[in-house]
Amino acid sequence: MALVIDGKRISSEIKDEVRSEVAALKERGRAVTLAVILVGDDPASKVYVRNKKKACEYTGIQSVSIELPADTSEDVLLGEISRLNSDPSVDGILVQLPLPEGIDEHRVIGAIDPSKDVDGFEPVSVGALSIGLPGFVSCTPAGVIELLKRSGIGIEGKECVVIGRSNIVGKPMAMLMLRENATVTVAHSRTRDLREVTRRADILITAIGRARMIDRSYLKEGAVVIDCGINRTPEGKLCGDVDYDDVLPVVSAITPVPGGVGPMTIAMLMNNCLLSAKASERGRQ
């Protein structure tokens, strides 16, 4: 019987741990604050921001919301980031993506102070991860590591295949697995004989954005499957990159969609905000 990894339960554990530490900081007179910038009226982005606010309320983190119209100029947005960078009461800065056309996403993300880059997207954060220095790690990959560890799944020495090479999930995921002493292969849309590659994996992590693409023909018996995909079927049902029902009989552990990796992303964002506040407190002592 495969272990179905419960991301809702594990994310709740992490948020409870964050809540406890945030309360302890407050007792010492130190609030934790996350500033979220939303540009435009994208419905999905509004839902994500609302969920982040709810998580902040639960964990005791103060949430500052800056909502700007879709026609906001890049210079105005950069000015808001500069103001938040200089505000000592703000521990984390998050710019909700995607941004409207005409705004350079890389320039905007690169303007965030690395010490407040709780999304882990800023180039200094990415560089620190690549060479093994401390820094913020992108929340979804960090959540995957927690899912594996808290489910008792060993990583060291395992062969891991990551399907996907995005800057947000695929690349940092591969680097984190290397940090945990896995042997890592990154596969993608141009990989030849993809099934041959994935069938070597002890741990398969998918982040490709193709609904139910991965069936049991991509897996070896007993593999651990972590599905980072969030897709919609033609009927509008939420699903992952993995054909869950098809692979369930042959895997040793798997994350469902929904209820697997998804809840971990916001939990790790809350954790990053806490880490930022603690680092700031140490710096002032």
PDB file of C-alpha atoms in Angstrom:
ATOM      1  CA  MET A   1       0.000   0.000   0.000  1.00  0.00           C
ATOM      2  CA  ALA A   2       1.471   3.341  -1.077  1.00  0.00           C
ATOM      3  CA  LEU A   3       2.001   6.120   1.443  1.00  0.00           C
ATOM      4  CA  VAL A   4      -0.174   9.082   0.434  1.00  0.00           C
ATOM      5  CA  ILE A   5       1.773  12.099   1.664  1.00  0.00           C
ATOM      6  CA  ASP A   6      -0.610  14.486   3.402  1.00  0.00           C
ATOM      7  CA  GLY A   7       0.510  18.014   2.538  1.00  0.00           C
ATOM      8  CA  LYS A   8      -2.393  19.578   4.392  1.00  0.00           C
ATOM      9  CA  ARG A   9      -1.375  17.931   7.658  1.00  0.00           C
ATOM     10  CA  ILE A  10       2.326  18.679   7.283  1.00  0.00           C
ATOM     11  CA  SER A  11       1.716  22.272   6.242  1.00  0.00           C
ATOM     12  CA  SER A  12      -0.502  22.712   9.301  1.00  0.00           C
ATOM     13  CA  GLU A  13       2.313  21.396  11.499  1.00  0.00           C
ATOM     14  CA  ILE A  14       4.724  23.936  10.021  1.00  0.00           C
ATOM     15  CA  LYS A  15       2.268  26.816  10.390  1.00  0.00           C
ATOM     16  CA  ASP A  16       1.677  25.832  14.027  1.00  0.00           C
ATOM     17  CA  GLU A  17       5.449  25.837  14.620  1.00  0.00           C
ATOM     18  CA  VAL A  18       5.724  29.264  12.984  1.00  0.00           C
ATOM     19  CA  ARG A  19       2.776  30.534  15.024  1.00  0.00           C
ATOM     20  CA  SER A  20       4.473  29.502  18.249  1.00  0.00           C
ATOM     21  CA  GLU A  21       7.749  31.214  17.354  1.00  0.00           C
ATOM     22  CA  VAL A  22       6.000  34.362  16.102  1.00  0.00           C
ATOM     23  CA  ALA A  23       4.179  34.567  19.455  1.00  0.00           C
ATOM     24  CA  ALA A  24       7.497  34.235  21.292  1.00  0.00           C
ATOM     25  CA  LEU A  25       8.974  37.069  19.223  1.00  0.00           C
ATOM     26  CA  LYS A  26       5.940  39.244  19.986  1.00  0.00           C
ATOM     27  CA  GLU A  27       6.465  38.672  23.697  1.00  0.00           C
ATOM     28  CA  ARG A  28       9.927  40.187  23.213  1.00  0.00           C
ATOM     29  CA  GLY A  29       8.361  43.159  21.440  1.00  0.00           C
ATOM     30  CA  ARG A  30       9.287  41.996  17.918  1.00  0.00           C
ATOM     31  CA  ALA A  31       6.459  41.767  15.382  1.00  0.00           C
ATOM     32  CA  VAL A  32       6.865  39.861  12.100  1.00  0.00           C
ATOM     33  CA  THR A  33       5.599  41.632   8.982  1.00  0.00           C
ATOM     34  CA  LEU A  34       5.094  40.543   5.376  1.00  0.00           C
ATOM     35  CA  ALA A  35       4.416  43.121   2.652  1.00  0.00           C
ATOM     36  CA  VAL A  36       2.618  41.837  -0.453  1.00  0.00           C
ATOM     37  CA  ILE A  37       2.471  43.904  -3.640  1.00  0.00           C
ATOM     38  CA  LEU A  38      -0.258  43.105  -6.153  1.00  0.00           C
ATOM     39  CA  VAL A  39      -0.297  44.909  -9.504  1.00  0.00           C
ATOM     40  CA  GLY A  40      -3.481  44.653 -11.563  1.00  0.00           C
ATOM     41  CA  ASP A  41      -6.674  42.615 -11.302  1.00  0.00           C
ATOM     42  CA  ASP A  42      -5.657  39.071 -12.224  1.00  0.00           C
ATOM     43  CA  PRO A  43      -8.284  36.846 -10.517  1.00  0.00           C
ATOM     44  CA  ALA A  44      -5.872  33.984  -9.754  1.00  0.00           C
ATOM     45  CA  SER A  45      -3.364  36.413  -8.243  1.00  0.00           C
ATOM     46  CA  LYS A  46      -6.078  37.868  -6.021  1.00  0.00           C
ATOM     47  CA  VAL A  47      -6.912  34.383  -4.747  1.00  0.00           C
ATOM     48  CA  TYR A  48      -3.223  33.671  -4.004  1.00  0.00           C
ATOM     49  CA  VAL A  49      -2.849  36.974  -2.149  1.00  0.00           C
ATOM     50  CA  ARG A  50      -6.006  36.304  -0.146  1.00  0.00           C
ATOM     51  CA  ASN A  51      -4.700  32.872   0.866  1.00  0.00           C
ATOM     52  CA  LYS A  52      -1.404  34.399   1.961  1.00  0.00           C
ATOM     53  CA  LYS A  53      -3.269  36.929   4.093  1.00  0.00           C
ATOM     54  CA  LYS A  54      -5.217  34.105   5.753  1.00  0.00           C
ATOM     55  CA  ALA A  55      -1.986  32.267   6.528  1.00  0.00           C
ATOM     56  CA  CYS A  56      -0.537  35.449   8.008  1.00  0.00           C
ATOM     57  CA  GLU A  57      -3.589  35.872  10.232  1.00  0.00           C
ATOM     58  CA  TYR A  58      -3.297  32.286  11.447  1.00  0.00           C
ATOM     59  CA  THR A  59       0.421  32.449  12.213  1.00  0.00           C
ATOM     60  CA  GLY A  60       0.276  35.916  13.785  1.00  0.00           C
ATOM     61  CA  ILE A  61       2.337  37.547  11.042  1.00  0.00           C
ATOM     62  CA  GLN A  62       1.269  41.081  10.203  1.00  0.00           C
ATOM     63  CA  SER A  63       0.246  41.471   6.571  1.00  0.00           C
ATOM     64  CA  VAL A  64       0.677  44.734   4.659  1.00  0.00           C
ATOM     65  CA  SER A  65      -1.134  44.745   1.318  1.00  0.00           C
ATOM     66  CA  ILE A  66      -0.164  47.168  -1.445  1.00  0.00           C
ATOM     67  CA  GLU A  67      -2.575  46.958  -4.381  1.00  0.00           C
ATOM     68  CA  LEU A  68      -1.628  48.922  -7.485  1.00  0.00           C
ATOM     69  CA  PRO A  69      -3.610  49.416 -10.713  1.00  0.00           C
ATOM     70  CA  ALA A  70      -2.667  47.462 -13.849  1.00  0.00           C
ATOM     71  CA  ASP A  71      -1.337  50.602 -15.541  1.00  0.00           C
ATOM     72  CA  THR A  72       1.214  51.227 -12.770  1.00  0.00           C
ATOM     73  CA  SER A  73       4.595  52.095 -14.252  1.00  0.00           C
ATOM     74  CA  GLU A  74       7.698  50.050 -13.547  1.00  0.00           C
ATOM     75  CA  ASP A  75       9.326  53.067 -11.879  1.00  0.00           C
ATOM     76  CA  VAL A  76       6.402  53.457  -9.466  1.00  0.00           C
ATOM     77  CA  LEU A  77       6.575  49.762  -8.594  1.00  0.00           C
ATOM     78  CA  LEU A  78      10.333  49.971  -8.043  1.00  0.00           C
ATOM     79  CA  GLY A  79       9.732  52.985  -5.802  1.00  0.00           C
ATOM     80  CA  GLU A  80       7.361  50.948  -3.626  1.00  0.00           C
ATOM     81  CA  ILE A  81       9.953  48.180  -3.343  1.00  0.00           C
ATOM     82  CA  SER A  82      12.656  50.693  -2.407  1.00  0.00           C
ATOM     83  CA  ARG A  83      10.406  52.116   0.312  1.00  0.00           C
ATOM     84  CA  LEU A  84       9.756  48.668   1.756  1.00  0.00           C
ATOM     85  CA  ASN A  85      13.450  47.762   1.556  1.00  0.00           C
ATOM     86  CA  SER A  86      14.174  50.779   3.773  1.00  0.00           C
ATOM     87  CA  ASP A  87      11.385  50.090   6.267  1.00  0.00           C
ATOM     88  CA  PRO A  88      12.880  48.254   9.280  1.00  0.00           C
ATOM     89  CA  SER A  89       9.440  47.015  10.350  1.00  0.00           C
ATOM     90  CA  VAL A  90       9.053  44.955   7.149  1.00  0.00           C
ATOM     91  CA  ASP A  91      10.648  41.489   7.260  1.00  0.00           C
ATOM     92  CA  GLY A  92       9.487  40.075   3.956  1.00  0.00           C
ATOM     93  CA  ILE A  93       8.592  41.539   0.562  1.00  0.00           C
ATOM     94  CA  LEU A  94       6.591  39.560  -1.974  1.00  0.00           C
ATOM     95  CA  VAL A  95       5.647  40.796  -5.440  1.00  0.00           C
ATOM     96  CA  GLN A  96       2.787  38.665  -6.749  1.00  0.00           C
ATOM     97  CA  LEU A  97       3.481  37.260 -10.202  1.00  0.00           C
ATOM     98  CA  PRO A  98       2.678  37.511 -13.062  1.00  0.00           C
ATOM     99  CA  LEU A  99       3.139  41.231 -13.560  1.00  0.00           C
ATOM    100  CA  PRO A 100       1.309  43.208 -16.268  1.00  0.00           C
ATOM    101  CA  GLU A 101       2.884  43.526 -19.693  1.00  0.00           C
ATOM    102  CA  GLY A 102       5.505  46.244 -19.940  1.00  0.00           C
ATOM    103  CA  ILE A 103       7.026  45.596 -16.514  1.00  0.00           C
ATOM    104  CA  ASP A 104      10.359  43.784 -16.405  1.00  0.00           C
ATOM    105  CA  GLU A 105       9.811  40.936 -13.942  1.00  0.00           C
ATOM    106  CA  HIS A 106      13.545  40.257 -13.553  1.00  0.00           C
ATOM    107  CA  ARG A 107      14.307  43.893 -12.776  1.00  0.00           C
ATOM    108  CA  VAL A 108      11.495  44.056 -10.226  1.00  0.00           C
ATOM    109  CA  ILE A 109      12.464  40.855  -8.424  1.00  0.00           C
ATOM    110  CA  GLY A 110      16.115  41.884  -8.518  1.00  0.00           C
ATOM    111  CA  ALA A 111      15.251  45.130  -6.724  1.00  0.00           C
ATOM    112  CA  ILE A 112      14.081  43.336  -3.560  1.00  0.00           C
ATOM    113  CA  ASP A 113      16.564  43.418  -0.677  1.00  0.00           C
ATOM    114  CA  PRO A 114      17.941  39.843  -0.463  1.00  0.00           C
ATOM    115  CA  SER A 115      17.445  39.911   3.313  1.00  0.00           C
ATOM    116  CA  LYS A 116      13.684  40.368   2.686  1.00  0.00           C
ATOM    117  CA  ASP A 117      13.348  38.087  -0.347  1.00  0.00           C
ATOM    118  CA  VAL A 118      11.010  35.584   1.302  1.00  0.00           C
ATOM    119  CA  ASP A 119       9.947  34.182  -2.087  1.00  0.00           C
ATOM    120  CA  GLY A 120      13.552  33.141  -2.761  1.00  0.00           C
ATOM    121  CA  PHE A 121      13.481  34.471  -6.336  1.00  0.00           C
ATOM    122  CA  GLU A 122      16.037  37.302  -6.080  1.00  0.00           C
ATOM    123  CA  PRO A 123      19.359  36.536  -7.874  1.00  0.00           C
ATOM    124  CA  VAL A 124      21.433  36.752  -4.681  1.00  0.00           C
ATOM    125  CA  SER A 125      19.165  34.169  -3.029  1.00  0.00           C
ATOM    126  CA  VAL A 126      19.415  31.880  -6.047  1.00  0.00           C
ATOM    127  CA  GLY A 127      23.195  32.282  -6.154  1.00  0.00           C
ATOM    128  CA  ALA A 128      23.504  31.471  -2.455  1.00  0.00           C
ATOM    129  CA  LEU A 129      21.525  28.266  -2.981  1.00  0.00           C
ATOM    130  CA  SER A 130      23.696  27.242  -5.927  1.00  0.00           C
ATOM    131  CA  ILE A 131      26.933  27.458  -3.925  1.00  0.00           C
ATOM    132  CA  GLY A 132      25.571  26.196  -0.621  1.00  0.00           C
ATOM    133  CA  LEU A 133      25.409  29.449   1.324  1.00  0.00           C
ATOM    134  CA  PRO A 134      22.561  30.389   3.677  1.00  0.00           C
ATOM    135  CA  GLY A 135      19.674  32.253   2.085  1.00  0.00           C
ATOM    136  CA  PHE A 136      16.006  32.078   1.282  1.00  0.00           C
ATOM    137  CA  VAL A 137      14.872  29.134  -0.807  1.00  0.00           C
ATOM    138  CA  SER A 138      11.922  29.230  -3.178  1.00  0.00           C
ATOM    139  CA  CYS A 139       8.910  28.049  -1.216  1.00  0.00           C
ATOM    140  CA  THR A 140       7.627  25.148  -3.319  1.00  0.00           C
ATOM    141  CA  PRO A 141      10.974  23.290  -3.509  1.00  0.00           C
ATOM    142  CA  ALA A 142      11.599  23.962   0.184  1.00  0.00           C
ATOM    143  CA  GLY A 143       8.166  22.497   0.883  1.00  0.00           C
ATOM    144  CA  VAL A 144       8.992  19.350  -1.077  1.00  0.00           C
ATOM    145  CA  ILE A 145      12.064  18.756   1.088  1.00  0.00           C
ATOM    146  CA  GLU A 146       9.917  19.093   4.211  1.00  0.00           C
ATOM    147  CA  LEU A 147       7.323  16.686   2.810  1.00  0.00           C
ATOM    148  CA  LEU A 148       9.998  14.055   2.208  1.00  0.00           C
ATOM    149  CA  LYS A 149      11.759  14.477   5.556  1.00  0.00           C
ATOM    150  CA  ARG A 150       8.606  14.626   7.659  1.00  0.00           C
ATOM    151  CA  SER A 151       7.282  11.525   5.896  1.00  0.00           C
ATOM    152  CA  GLY A 152      10.405   9.559   6.805  1.00  0.00           C
ATOM    153  CA  ILE A 153      11.594   9.273   3.192  1.00  0.00           C
ATOM    154  CA  GLY A 154      15.371   9.202   2.911  1.00  0.00           C
ATOM    155  CA  ILE A 155      17.027  11.369   0.249  1.00  0.00           C
ATOM    156  CA  GLU A 156      20.753  10.759   0.656  1.00  0.00           C
ATOM    157  CA  GLY A 157      22.183   8.429  -1.958  1.00  0.00           C
ATOM    158  CA  LYS A 158      18.897   8.172  -3.862  1.00  0.00           C
ATOM    159  CA  GLU A 159      18.587   8.757  -7.586  1.00  0.00           C
ATOM    160  CA  CYS A 160      16.274  11.698  -8.181  1.00  0.00           C
ATOM    161  CA  VAL A 161      14.805  12.910 -11.465  1.00  0.00           C
ATOM    162  CA  VAL A 162      13.258  16.382 -11.616  1.00  0.00           C
ATOM    163  CA  ILE A 163      11.064  16.976 -14.665  1.00  0.00           C
ATOM    164  CA  GLY A 164      10.998  20.717 -15.315  1.00  0.00           C
ATOM    165  CA  ARG A 165      13.651  23.443 -15.321  1.00  0.00           C
ATOM    166  CA  SER A 166      11.814  26.603 -14.277  1.00  0.00           C
ATOM    167  CA  ASN A 167      13.556  29.155 -12.080  1.00  0.00           C
ATOM    168  CA  ILE A 168      10.783  28.854  -9.488  1.00  0.00           C
ATOM    169  CA  VAL A 169      10.560  25.071  -9.078  1.00  0.00           C
ATOM    170  CA  GLY A 170      12.717  22.868 -11.306  1.00  0.00           C
ATOM    171  CA  LYS A 171      16.158  24.429 -10.933  1.00  0.00           C
ATOM    172  CA  PRO A 172      16.019  25.177  -7.187  1.00  0.00           C
ATOM    173  CA  MET A 173      14.467  21.743  -6.601  1.00  0.00           C
ATOM    174  CA  ALA A 174      17.446  20.069  -8.255  1.00  0.00           C
ATOM    175  CA  MET A 175      19.901  22.126  -6.192  1.00  0.00           C
ATOM    176  CA  LEU A 176      18.090  21.312  -2.947  1.00  0.00           C
ATOM    177  CA  MET A 177      18.145  17.602  -3.706  1.00  0.00           C
ATOM    178  CA  LEU A 178      21.872  17.874  -4.403  1.00  0.00           C
ATOM    179  CA  ARG A 179      22.266  19.607  -1.050  1.00  0.00           C
ATOM    180  CA  GLU A 180      20.579  16.565   0.519  1.00  0.00           C
ATOM    181  CA  ASN A 181      23.128  14.287  -1.225  1.00  0.00           C
ATOM    182  CA  ALA A 182      20.824  12.823  -3.858  1.00  0.00           C
ATOM    183  CA  THR A 183      22.105  12.041  -7.348  1.00  0.00           C
ATOM    184  CA  VAL A 184      20.077  14.384  -9.535  1.00  0.00           C
ATOM    185  CA  THR A 185      19.022  14.426 -13.183  1.00  0.00           C
ATOM    186  CA  VAL A 186      17.032  17.359 -14.579  1.00  0.00           C
ATOM    187  CA  ALA A 187      14.744  16.383 -17.459  1.00  0.00           C
ATOM    188  CA  HIS A 188      12.587  18.694 -19.566  1.00  0.00           C
ATOM    189  CA  SER A 189      10.638  19.063 -22.812  1.00  0.00           C
ATOM    190  CA  ARG A 190      13.753  18.456 -24.938  1.00  0.00           C
ATOM    191  CA  THR A 191      14.915  15.352 -23.063  1.00  0.00           C
ATOM    192  CA  ARG A 192      15.267  12.331 -25.322  1.00  0.00           C
ATOM    193  CA  ASP A 193      13.787   9.014 -24.182  1.00  0.00           C
ATOM    194  CA  LEU A 194      12.155  10.620 -21.154  1.00  0.00           C
ATOM    195  CA  ARG A 195      10.671   7.341 -19.930  1.00  0.00           C
ATOM    196  CA  GLU A 196      14.103   5.733 -19.912  1.00  0.00           C
ATOM    197  CA  VAL A 197      15.390   8.606 -17.748  1.00  0.00           C
ATOM    198  CA  THR A 198      12.477   8.664 -15.305  1.00  0.00           C
ATOM    199  CA  ARG A 199      12.436   4.898 -14.827  1.00  0.00           C
ATOM    200  CA  ARG A 200      15.807   5.213 -13.078  1.00  0.00           C
ATOM    201  CA  ALA A 201      14.363   7.472 -10.389  1.00  0.00           C
ATOM    202  CA  ASP A 202      14.004   6.452  -6.770  1.00  0.00           C
ATOM    203  CA  ILE A 203      12.361   9.872  -6.299  1.00  0.00           C
ATOM    204  CA  LEU A 204      10.538  11.504  -9.224  1.00  0.00           C
ATOM    205  CA  ILE A 205       9.561  15.166  -8.892  1.00  0.00           C
ATOM    206  CA  THR A 206       7.330  16.597 -11.601  1.00  0.00           C
ATOM    207  CA  ALA A 207       6.901  20.291 -12.406  1.00  0.00           C
ATOM    208  CA  ILE A 208       5.952  20.318 -16.079  1.00  0.00           C
ATOM    209  CA  GLY A 209       2.417  21.692 -16.198  1.00  0.00           C
ATOM    210  CA  ARG A 210       0.932  18.907 -18.347  1.00  0.00           C
ATOM    211  CA  ALA A 211      -2.189  17.320 -16.900  1.00  0.00           C
ATOM    212  CA  ARG A 212      -1.801  13.627 -16.021  1.00  0.00           C
ATOM    213  CA  MET A 213       1.122  13.154 -18.404  1.00  0.00           C
ATOM    214  CA  ILE A 214       3.063  10.814 -16.103  1.00  0.00           C
ATOM    215  CA  ASP A 215       1.583   7.323 -15.998  1.00  0.00           C
ATOM    216  CA  ARG A 216       3.073   4.108 -14.649  1.00  0.00           C
ATOM    217  CA  SER A 217       5.141   3.605 -17.826  1.00  0.00           C
ATOM    218  CA  TYR A 218       7.410   6.430 -16.591  1.00  0.00           C
ATOM    219  CA  LEU A 219       8.095   4.801 -13.223  1.00  0.00           C
ATOM    220  CA  LYS A 220      10.045   1.971 -11.723  1.00  0.00           C
ATOM    221  CA  GLU A 221       8.353  -0.156  -9.103  1.00  0.00           C
ATOM    222  CA  GLY A 222       8.455   1.430  -5.661  1.00  0.00           C
ATOM    223  CA  ALA A 223       9.371   4.957  -6.745  1.00  0.00           C
ATOM    224  CA  VAL A 224       8.451   7.984  -4.627  1.00  0.00           C
ATOM    225  CA  VAL A 225       6.478  10.502  -6.714  1.00  0.00           C
ATOM    226  CA  ILE A 226       6.189  14.178  -5.788  1.00  0.00           C
ATOM    227  CA  ASP A 227       3.724  16.018  -8.038  1.00  0.00           C
ATOM    228  CA  CYS A 228       4.239  19.801  -8.144  1.00  0.00           C
ATOM    229  CA  GLY A 229       1.864  20.250 -11.083  1.00  0.00           C
ATOM    230  CA  ILE A 230      -1.356  22.236 -10.863  1.00  0.00           C
ATOM    231  CA  ASN A 231      -3.518  21.762 -13.943  1.00  0.00           C
ATOM    232  CA  ARG A 232      -7.160  21.636 -14.973  1.00  0.00           C
ATOM    233  CA  THR A 233      -8.812  18.812 -16.860  1.00  0.00           C
ATOM    234  CA  PRO A 234     -11.188  19.669 -19.738  1.00  0.00           C
ATOM    235  CA  GLU A 235     -13.989  19.247 -17.179  1.00  0.00           C
ATOM    236  CA  GLY A 236     -12.377  21.869 -14.958  1.00  0.00           C
ATOM    237  CA  LYS A 237     -11.177  19.447 -12.286  1.00  0.00           C
ATOM    238  CA  LEU A 238      -7.882  20.200 -10.545  1.00  0.00           C
ATOM    239  CA  CYS A 239      -5.170  17.645 -11.205  1.00  0.00           C
ATOM    240  CA  GLY A 240      -1.392  17.243 -11.242  1.00  0.00           C
ATOM    241  CA  ASP A 241       1.187  16.201 -13.810  1.00  0.00           C
ATOM    242  CA  VAL A 242       0.796  12.584 -12.657  1.00  0.00           C
ATOM    243  CA  ASP A 243      -2.023  10.198 -13.510  1.00  0.00           C
ATOM    244  CA  TYR A 244      -2.614   9.488  -9.828  1.00  0.00           C
ATOM    245  CA  ASP A 245      -4.991   6.533 -10.168  1.00  0.00           C
ATOM    246  CA  ASP A 246      -2.780   4.804 -12.723  1.00  0.00           C
ATOM    247  CA  VAL A 247       0.477   5.072 -10.755  1.00  0.00           C
ATOM    248  CA  LEU A 248      -0.874   4.522  -7.235  1.00  0.00           C
ATOM    249  CA  PRO A 249      -0.520   0.688  -7.358  1.00  0.00           C
ATOM    250  CA  VAL A 250       3.191   0.833  -8.322  1.00  0.00           C
ATOM    251  CA  VAL A 251       4.609   3.658  -6.168  1.00  0.00           C
ATOM    252  CA  SER A 252       5.833   3.499  -2.572  1.00  0.00           C
ATOM    253  CA  ALA A 253       4.748   7.072  -1.779  1.00  0.00           C
ATOM    254  CA  ILE A 254       2.982   9.871  -3.640  1.00  0.00           C
ATOM    255  CA  THR A 255       1.590  13.375  -3.167  1.00  0.00           C
ATOM    256  CA  PRO A 256      -2.008  13.932  -4.280  1.00  0.00           C
ATOM    257  CA  VAL A 257      -3.260  16.985  -6.164  1.00  0.00           C
ATOM    258  CA  PRO A 258      -4.853  18.819  -4.507  1.00  0.00           C
ATOM    259  CA  GLY A 259      -3.646  18.356  -0.938  1.00  0.00           C
ATOM    260  CA  GLY A 260       0.007  17.509  -1.507  1.00  0.00           C
ATOM    261  CA  VAL A 261       2.647  20.048  -2.465  1.00  0.00           C
ATOM    262  CA  GLY A 262       0.240  22.971  -2.847  1.00  0.00           C
ATOM    263  CA  PRO A 263      -0.415  23.717   0.848  1.00  0.00           C
ATOM    264  CA  MET A 264       3.312  23.580   1.565  1.00  0.00           C
ATOM    265  CA  THR A 265       4.148  26.626  -0.547  1.00  0.00           C
ATOM    266  CA  ILE A 266       2.364  29.114   1.693  1.00  0.00           C
ATOM    267  CA  ALA A 267       3.524  27.311   4.842  1.00  0.00           C
ATOM    268  CA  MET A 268       7.142  27.732   3.745  1.00  0.00           C
ATOM    269  CA  LEU A 269       6.493  31.387   2.900  1.00  0.00           C
ATOM    270  CA  MET A 270       5.388  31.911   6.493  1.00  0.00           C
ATOM    271  CA  ASN A 271       8.511  30.095   7.667  1.00  0.00           C
ATOM    272  CA  ASN A 272      10.716  32.317   5.502  1.00  0.00           C
ATOM    273  CA  CYS A 273       9.114  35.426   7.027  1.00  0.00           C
ATOM    274  CA  LEU A 274       9.903  34.078  10.484  1.00  0.00           C
ATOM    275  CA  LEU A 275      13.511  33.323   9.491  1.00  0.00           C
ATOM    276  CA  SER A 276      13.885  36.884   8.164  1.00  0.00           C
ATOM    277  CA  ALA A 277      12.594  38.377  11.413  1.00  0.00           C
ATOM    278  CA  LYS A 278      14.885  36.184  13.509  1.00  0.00           C
ATOM    279  CA  ALA A 279      17.905  37.115  11.382  1.00  0.00           C
ATOM    280  CA  SER A 280      16.997  40.802  11.743  1.00  0.00           C
ATOM    281  CA  GLU A 281      16.672  40.423  15.515  1.00  0.00           C
ATOM    282  CA  ARG A 282      20.095  38.754  15.727  1.00  0.00           C
ATOM    283  CA  GLY A 283      21.596  41.543  13.641  1.00  0.00           C
ATOM    284  CA  ARG A 284      20.403  44.159  16.123  1.00  0.00           C
ATOM    285  CA  GLN A 285      21.712  42.380  19.203  1.00  0.00           C
TER     286      GLN A 285
END
